[in-house]
Coordinates of C-alpha atoms and ligand atoms in Angstrom, one line a residue:
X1 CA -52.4 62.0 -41.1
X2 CA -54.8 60.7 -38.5
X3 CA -52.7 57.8 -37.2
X4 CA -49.1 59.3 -37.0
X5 CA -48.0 58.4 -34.3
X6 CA -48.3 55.0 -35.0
X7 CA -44.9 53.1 -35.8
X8 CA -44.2 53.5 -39.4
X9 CA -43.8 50.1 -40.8
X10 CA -47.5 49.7 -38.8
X11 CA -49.0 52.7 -41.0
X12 CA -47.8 51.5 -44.5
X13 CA -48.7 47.7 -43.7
X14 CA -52.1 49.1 -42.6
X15 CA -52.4 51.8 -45.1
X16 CA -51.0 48.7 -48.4
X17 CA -54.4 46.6 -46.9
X18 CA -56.4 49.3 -46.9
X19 CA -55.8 50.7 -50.3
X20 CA -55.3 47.1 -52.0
X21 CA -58.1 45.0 -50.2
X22 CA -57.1 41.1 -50.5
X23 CA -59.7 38.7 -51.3
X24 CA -62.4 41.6 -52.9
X25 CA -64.1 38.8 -54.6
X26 CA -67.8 37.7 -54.6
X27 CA -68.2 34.1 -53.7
X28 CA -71.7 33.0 -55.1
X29 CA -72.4 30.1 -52.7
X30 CA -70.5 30.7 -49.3
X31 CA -71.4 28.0 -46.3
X32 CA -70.7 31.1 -44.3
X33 CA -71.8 34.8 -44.6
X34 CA -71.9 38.0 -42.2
X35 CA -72.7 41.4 -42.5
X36 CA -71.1 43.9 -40.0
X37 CA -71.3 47.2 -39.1
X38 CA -69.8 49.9 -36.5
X39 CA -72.6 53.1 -36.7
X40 CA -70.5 55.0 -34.8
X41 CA -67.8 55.1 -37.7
X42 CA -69.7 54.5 -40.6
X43 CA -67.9 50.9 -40.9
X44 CA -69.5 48.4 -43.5
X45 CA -68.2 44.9 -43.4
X46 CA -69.4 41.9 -45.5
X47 CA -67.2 38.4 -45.1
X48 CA -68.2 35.5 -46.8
X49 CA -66.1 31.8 -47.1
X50 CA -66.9 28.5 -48.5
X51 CA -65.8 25.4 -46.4
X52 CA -63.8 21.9 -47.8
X53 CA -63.4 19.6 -45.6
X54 CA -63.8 21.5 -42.8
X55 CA -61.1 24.3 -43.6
X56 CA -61.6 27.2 -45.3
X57 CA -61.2 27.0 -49.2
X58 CA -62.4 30.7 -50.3
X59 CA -62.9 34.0 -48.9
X60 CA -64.7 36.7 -49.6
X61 CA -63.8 40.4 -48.4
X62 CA -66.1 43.6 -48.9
X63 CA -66.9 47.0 -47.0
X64 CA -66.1 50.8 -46.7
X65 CA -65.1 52.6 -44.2
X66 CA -62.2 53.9 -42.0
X67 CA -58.6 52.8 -42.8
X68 CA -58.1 50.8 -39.8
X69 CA -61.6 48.7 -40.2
X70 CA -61.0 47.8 -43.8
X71 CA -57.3 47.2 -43.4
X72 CA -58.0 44.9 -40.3
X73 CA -60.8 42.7 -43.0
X74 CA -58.0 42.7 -45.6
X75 CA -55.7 41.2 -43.1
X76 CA -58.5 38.6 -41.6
X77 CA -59.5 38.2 -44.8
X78 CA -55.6 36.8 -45.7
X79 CA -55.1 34.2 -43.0
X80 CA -58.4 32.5 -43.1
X81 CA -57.5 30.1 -46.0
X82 CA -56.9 26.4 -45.2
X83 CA -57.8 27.2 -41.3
X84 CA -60.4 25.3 -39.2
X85 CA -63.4 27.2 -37.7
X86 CA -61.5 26.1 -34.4
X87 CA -58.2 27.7 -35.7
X88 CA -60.3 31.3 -36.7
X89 CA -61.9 31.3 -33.0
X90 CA -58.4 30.8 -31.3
X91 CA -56.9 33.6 -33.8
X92 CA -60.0 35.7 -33.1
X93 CA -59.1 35.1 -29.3
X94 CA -55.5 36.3 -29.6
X95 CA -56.4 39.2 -31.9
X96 CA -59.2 40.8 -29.3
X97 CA -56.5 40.1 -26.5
X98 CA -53.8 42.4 -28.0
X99 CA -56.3 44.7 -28.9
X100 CA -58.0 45.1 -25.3
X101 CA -54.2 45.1 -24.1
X102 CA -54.4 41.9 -22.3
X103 CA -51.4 39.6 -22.0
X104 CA -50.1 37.9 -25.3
X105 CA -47.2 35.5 -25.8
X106 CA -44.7 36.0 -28.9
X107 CA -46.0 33.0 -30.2
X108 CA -49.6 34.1 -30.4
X109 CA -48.5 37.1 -31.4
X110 CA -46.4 35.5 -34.4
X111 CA -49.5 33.5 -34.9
X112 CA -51.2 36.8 -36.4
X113 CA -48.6 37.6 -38.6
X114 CA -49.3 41.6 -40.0
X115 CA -52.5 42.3 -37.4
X116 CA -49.9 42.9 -35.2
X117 CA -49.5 45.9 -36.9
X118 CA -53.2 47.1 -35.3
X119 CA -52.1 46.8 -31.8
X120 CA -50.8 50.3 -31.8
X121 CA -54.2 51.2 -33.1
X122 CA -54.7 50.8 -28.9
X123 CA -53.4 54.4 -28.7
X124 CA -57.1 55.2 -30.1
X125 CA -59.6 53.5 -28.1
X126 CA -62.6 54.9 -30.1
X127 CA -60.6 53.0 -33.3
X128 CA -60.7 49.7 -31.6
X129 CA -64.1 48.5 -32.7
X130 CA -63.6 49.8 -36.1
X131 CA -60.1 47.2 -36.2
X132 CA -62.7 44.4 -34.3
X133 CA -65.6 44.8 -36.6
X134 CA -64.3 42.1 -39.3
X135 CA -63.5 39.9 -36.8
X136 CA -67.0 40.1 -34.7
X137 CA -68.8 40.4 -38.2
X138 CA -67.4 36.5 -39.1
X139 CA -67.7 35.2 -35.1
X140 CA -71.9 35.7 -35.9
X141 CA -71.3 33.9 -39.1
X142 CA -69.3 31.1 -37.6
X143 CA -71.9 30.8 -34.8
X144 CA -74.9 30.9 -36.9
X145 CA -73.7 28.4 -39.1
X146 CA -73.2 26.2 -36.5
X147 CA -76.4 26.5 -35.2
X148 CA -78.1 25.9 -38.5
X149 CA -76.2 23.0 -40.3
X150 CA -77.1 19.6 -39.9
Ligands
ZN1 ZN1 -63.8 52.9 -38.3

């Protein structure tokens, strides 16, 4: 298998997302929608939520691809309920940090609960769009939402 040498309880966490998706529903009227892609791995991502009160009430998680880009959806795709748009921009901060190696406290690190299981996914730089692609995909939602709502 591809990713080996990654730590073993990091391979089955990835591997349980990527074969069991969370959140593969369609939401018919999300306040927020994105459609991602990564060419250079064949990577499809679509992310859709709906907004209550300014948290996120449903999510919506589809795509194909490599294990570690639909594992790394699944696993966005679980945290986002009941979070601000402010929380998901400070997670998607943290997240890209590990992932480009920079420095990372243990409590930003706890913050992202099972993604820590990508950061090994570092060993593999071409692998570390496919494991950003969700999380870029829903940034151009989150920004384009803001810029068109009211
Ligand atoms: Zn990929």
């Amino acid at each position: 298998m591809e990713f080996e040498e990654l730590d073993e309880l990091y391979q089955d966490i990835i591997l349980d997302h990527y074969r069991n998706p969370r959140h593969n529903i369609q939401l018919e009227a999300p306040d927020i929608q994105a459609e991602g892609n990564n060419p250079f791995c064949g990577d499809e991502i679509s992310v859709k939520v709906t907004l209550e009160n300014g948290r996120i009430k449903e999510v919506g998680f589809q795509g194909r691809g490599c294990s570690i880009s639909q594992a790394s959806g699944s696993m966005l795709a679980d945290i986002l309920e009941g979070k601000t748009l402010e929380e998901v921009e400070g997670l998607t901060a943290i997240f890209k940090a590990m992932m480009h190696g920079e420095e990372t406290s243990e409590e930003e690190l706890e913050k992202l609960g099972e993604l820590a299981a990508l950061s090994g996914v570092r060993q593999f730089p071409i692998r570390i769009k496919c494991a950003l692609l969700s999380w870029a995909t829903l940034e151009e939602g989150i920004e384009h939402f803001r810029k068109h709502k009211k």
